[in-house]
Amino acid sequence: MTSTVARPDTAAGSPGPGAPPPDEPGGRSGVAGLLDLPGQAVRAVVKSAATTPGRLSVIAVGLVLLSLVAGLVATLSAQNKDNTISGLIDHREPLAVAAQQVFRSLSDADATAASAFLSVGTEPPALRQKYEQDIAEAGSALAKSASDTAGVGDAAKQVDILNQKIPVYTGIVETARANNRQGFPSGASYLREASQLMRTTILPAAQALYTADTTKLADEQDDSTSFPWAAVALLLALVAALVLTQIYLTRRTNRVLNIGLLVATGAVVLSLLWGAVALVIQGTLVASGQTDGTSQVDVLVRARISALQARADETLTLVARGDGAAYEKQFINLAVQLVGPDGKSGLLGKARDLAIGTPGQQKIEAAEQAARDWSLAHIQVRKLDDSGQYQEAVDFATSVSKDSAGAAFQRLDANLQDAIDVCRQEFLDDTRGGERALTALAPGVGVLAVLAAAGVTVGVRERLREYR
């Protein structure tokens, strides 16, 4: 009997010579398999797109994703603008006003301290109270300005300078007052020292703080009116994709209308129109608030500070008793800065030109007239002082009787404050109007984007059913 033994390489279930090795279950494994997943997905999509149903499925998925992404970007863009405008009203503008208050109060404190030294005998309680109120208001406003200095230029540095130097200034003023009450001439010297510290260190720091805050305010106003390029580009791309898809379906199915895709296109177009109208209104109102509000306030604040510093110079010239030529020179320079060499230009002239046709125009014109009256009254003060009539010069400079220098300055300061209040209200009214223009835009665009995605899903699904 002969037995047959099977060779190992030809045993049942074994591949023959030259046969390829069997594939591992599930394709590649490990890291190689993970790296190959994107390629597999692409190949699957390409294979699916070779058929009309598969192609429609790919188009539908792409349109749904584009609808959701465009809606998300547009919603975030609209919400960001709304948040920026709310921040302008509730946070950034009040901080700029606080910085302005620091600048104004310190300037007024310097002028008031000088005026108090012109009084014979005991310092008038009203002037003392006004000085203390100015210092208190400056401290309160400085605390508010210091609450948010991050990203605001060198605001933190200026706040530190002010916190360090204001107590030094008030201490020197108190020393001056104590010497003045006892009739010591050194009181005037201490006062000049305090005023020098105010002029050379404190007020420059206050001005730098104010400039940093107003610059930040202007930057955020510009941001709130910037064009949302990304959102608009995505929405326009989505409209184009929807139109091309409807053209494709019309050619493949000979059906003119696809209700789902029409609804999707209408939702996206509505988003574009709504957003365009809202953003145009918002941008116009915010820009108006900047032009008629904050820009005018900035000029008026600088004019008011110049007036306060000039008032301090006018007073210190008298305090110096014949040794105040430097203060008089500073007064003349500030007067030119305020009203120009012709009495009709300068900061007040610029403010008047900006305010033409606005509610603040009348107040600014009244301030200009008061500034001219003050210039004439100052000439009289100098005539009296230079002719040896010192007490008469002091009385004319400090009294509030009609046509006096003190009365003219008070009218100027009051009109400037009124004009600042009017312009600030213009900013608030216009900016709040811009905020209202964006009402419900962010959630509305999001809802319309979801509606567009749903319309695409329904519209393409109806065509896919025809292939089953």
PDB file of N, CA and C in Angstrom, residues 311 314 318 373-374 376-382 384 390-407:
ATOM      1  N   ARG A 311      -5.989 131.364  34.255  1.00  0.00           N
ATOM      2  CA  ARG A 311      -6.531 132.018  35.452  1.00  0.00           C
ATOM      3  C   ARG A 311      -5.538 131.926  36.613  1.00  0.00           C
ATOM      4  N   GLU A 314      -2.824 134.450  35.942  1.00  0.00           N
ATOM      5  CA  GLU A 314      -3.288 135.808  36.215  1.00  0.00           C
ATOM      6  C   GLU A 314      -3.223 136.099  37.715  1.00  0.00           C
ATOM      7  N   LEU A 318      -0.277 138.502  40.350  1.00  0.00           N
ATOM      8  CA  LEU A 318      -0.576 139.444  41.434  1.00  0.00           C
ATOM      9  C   LEU A 318       0.057 138.993  42.749  1.00  0.00           C
ATOM     10  N   ASP A 373     -14.228 138.957  26.650  1.00  0.00           N
ATOM     11  CA  ASP A 373     -14.468 139.864  27.776  1.00  0.00           C
ATOM     12  C   ASP A 373     -13.373 139.720  28.834  1.00  0.00           C
ATOM     13  N   TRP A 374     -12.963 138.486  29.065  1.00  0.00           N
ATOM     14  CA  TRP A 374     -11.925 138.242  30.060  1.00  0.00           C
ATOM     15  C   TRP A 374     -10.586 138.869  29.628  1.00  0.00           C
ATOM     16  N   LEU A 376     -10.158 141.520  27.816  1.00  0.00           N
ATOM     17  CA  LEU A 376     -10.247 142.961  28.042  1.00  0.00           C
ATOM     18  C   LEU A 376     -10.136 143.287  29.534  1.00  0.00           C
ATOM     19  N   ALA A 377     -10.773 142.450  30.363  1.00  0.00           N
ATOM     20  CA  ALA A 377     -10.710 142.694  31.803  1.00  0.00           C
ATOM     21  C   ALA A 377      -9.289 142.473  32.322  1.00  0.00           C
ATOM     22  N   HIS A 378      -8.581 141.508  31.750  1.00  0.00           N
ATOM     23  CA  HIS A 378      -7.203 141.248  32.182  1.00  0.00           C
ATOM     24  C   HIS A 378      -6.309 142.455  31.872  1.00  0.00           C
ATOM     25  N   ILE A 379      -6.539 143.068  30.745  1.00  0.00           N
ATOM     26  CA  ILE A 379      -5.768 144.279  30.409  1.00  0.00           C
ATOM     27  C   ILE A 379      -5.968 145.346  31.476  1.00  0.00           C
ATOM     28  N   GLN A 380      -7.200 145.477  31.957  1.00  0.00           N
ATOM     29  CA  GLN A 380      -7.486 146.445  33.014  1.00  0.00           C
ATOM     30  C   GLN A 380      -6.785 146.066  34.321  1.00  0.00           C
ATOM     31  N   VAL A 381      -6.759 144.763  34.630  1.00  0.00           N
ATOM     32  CA  VAL A 381      -6.055 144.303  35.837  1.00  0.00           C
ATOM     33  C   VAL A 381      -4.590 144.701  35.779  1.00  0.00           C
ATOM     34  N   ARG A 382      -3.978 144.495  34.627  1.00  0.00           N
ATOM     35  CA  ARG A 382      -2.560 144.819  34.501  1.00  0.00           C
ATOM     36  C   ARG A 382      -2.313 146.331  34.574  1.00  0.00           C
ATOM     37  N   LEU A 384      -4.056 148.501  36.308  1.00  0.00           N
ATOM     38  CA  LEU A 384      -4.168 148.892  37.713  1.00  0.00           C
ATOM     39  C   LEU A 384      -2.928 148.471  38.499  1.00  0.00           C
ATOM     40  N   TYR A 390      -2.460 148.254  43.517  1.00  0.00           N
ATOM     41  CA  TYR A 390      -2.444 146.801  43.690  1.00  0.00           C
ATOM     42  C   TYR A 390      -3.773 146.259  44.211  1.00  0.00           C
ATOM     43  N   GLN A 391      -4.298 146.860  45.267  1.00  0.00           N
ATOM     44  CA  GLN A 391      -5.536 146.336  45.846  1.00  0.00           C
ATOM     45  C   GLN A 391      -6.699 146.461  44.866  1.00  0.00           C
ATOM     46  N   GLU A 392      -6.728 147.571  44.129  1.00  0.00           N
ATOM     47  CA  GLU A 392      -7.780 147.722  43.121  1.00  0.00           C
ATOM     48  C   GLU A 392      -7.650 146.637  42.054  1.00  0.00           C
ATOM     49  N   ALA A 393      -6.400 146.294  41.683  1.00  0.00           N
ATOM     50  CA  ALA A 393      -6.175 145.239  40.693  1.00  0.00           C
ATOM     51  C   ALA A 393      -6.642 143.889  41.230  1.00  0.00           C
ATOM     52  N   VAL A 394      -6.342 143.627  42.514  1.00  0.00           N
ATOM     53  CA  VAL A 394      -6.773 142.374  43.139  1.00  0.00           C
ATOM     54  C   VAL A 394      -8.288 142.294  43.176  1.00  0.00           C
ATOM     55  N   ASP A 395      -8.928 143.385  43.574  1.00  0.00           N
ATOM     56  CA  ASP A 395     -10.395 143.389  43.647  1.00  0.00           C
ATOM     57  C   ASP A 395     -11.017 143.151  42.284  1.00  0.00           C
ATOM     58  N   PHE A 396     -10.472 143.802  41.263  1.00  0.00           N
ATOM     59  CA  PHE A 396     -11.040 143.657  39.920  1.00  0.00           C
ATOM     60  C   PHE A 396     -10.806 142.243  39.370  1.00  0.00           C
ATOM     61  N   ALA A 397      -9.699 141.628  39.794  1.00  0.00           N
ATOM     62  CA  ALA A 397      -9.387 140.279  39.307  1.00  0.00           C
ATOM     63  C   ALA A 397     -10.217 139.211  40.000  1.00  0.00           C
ATOM     64  N   THR A 398     -10.569 139.437  41.251  1.00  0.00           N
ATOM     65  CA  THR A 398     -11.228 138.374  42.027  1.00  0.00           C
ATOM     66  C   THR A 398     -12.716 138.580  42.235  1.00  0.00           C
ATOM     67  N   SER A 399     -13.221 139.784  42.091  1.00  0.00           N
ATOM     68  CA  SER A 399     -14.644 140.012  42.342  1.00  0.00           C
ATOM     69  C   SER A 399     -15.485 139.405  41.224  1.00  0.00           C
ATOM     70  N   VAL A 400     -16.761 139.234  41.535  1.00  0.00           N
ATOM     71  CA  VAL A 400     -17.678 138.680  40.536  1.00  0.00           C
ATOM     72  C   VAL A 400     -18.656 139.749  40.054  1.00  0.00           C
ATOM     73  N   SER A 401     -18.308 141.011  40.273  1.00  0.00           N
ATOM     74  CA  SER A 401     -19.163 142.099  39.789  1.00  0.00           C
ATOM     75  C   SER A 401     -19.107 142.140  38.261  1.00  0.00           C
ATOM     76  N   LYS A 402     -20.102 142.720  37.653  1.00  0.00           N
ATOM     77  CA  LYS A 402     -20.192 142.767  36.197  1.00  0.00           C
ATOM     78  C   LYS A 402     -18.951 143.422  35.600  1.00  0.00           C
ATOM     79  N   ASP A 403     -18.483 142.854  34.510  1.00  0.00           N
ATOM     80  CA  ASP A 403     -17.331 143.336  33.731  1.00  0.00           C
ATOM     81  C   ASP A 403     -15.985 143.095  34.419  1.00  0.00           C
ATOM     82  N   SER A 404     -15.960 142.468  35.603  1.00  0.00           N
ATOM     83  CA  SER A 404     -14.682 142.177  36.254  1.00  0.00           C
ATOM     84  C   SER A 404     -14.044 140.952  35.604  1.00  0.00           C
ATOM     85  N   ALA A 405     -12.742 140.780  35.862  1.00  0.00           N
ATOM     86  CA  ALA A 405     -12.040 139.620  35.306  1.00  0.00           C
ATOM     87  C   ALA A 405     -12.583 138.326  35.906  1.00  0.00           C
ATOM     88  N   GLY A 406     -12.872 138.360  37.211  1.00  0.00           N
ATOM     89  CA  GLY A 406     -13.395 137.162  37.863  1.00  0.00           C
ATOM     90  C   GLY A 406     -14.738 136.736  37.288  1.00  0.00           C
ATOM     91  N   ALA A 407     -15.615 137.708  37.029  1.00  0.00           N
ATOM     92  CA  ALA A 407     -16.934 137.388  36.475  1.00  0.00           C
ATOM     93  C   ALA A 407     -16.821 136.842  35.059  1.00  0.00           C
TER      94      ALA A 407
END
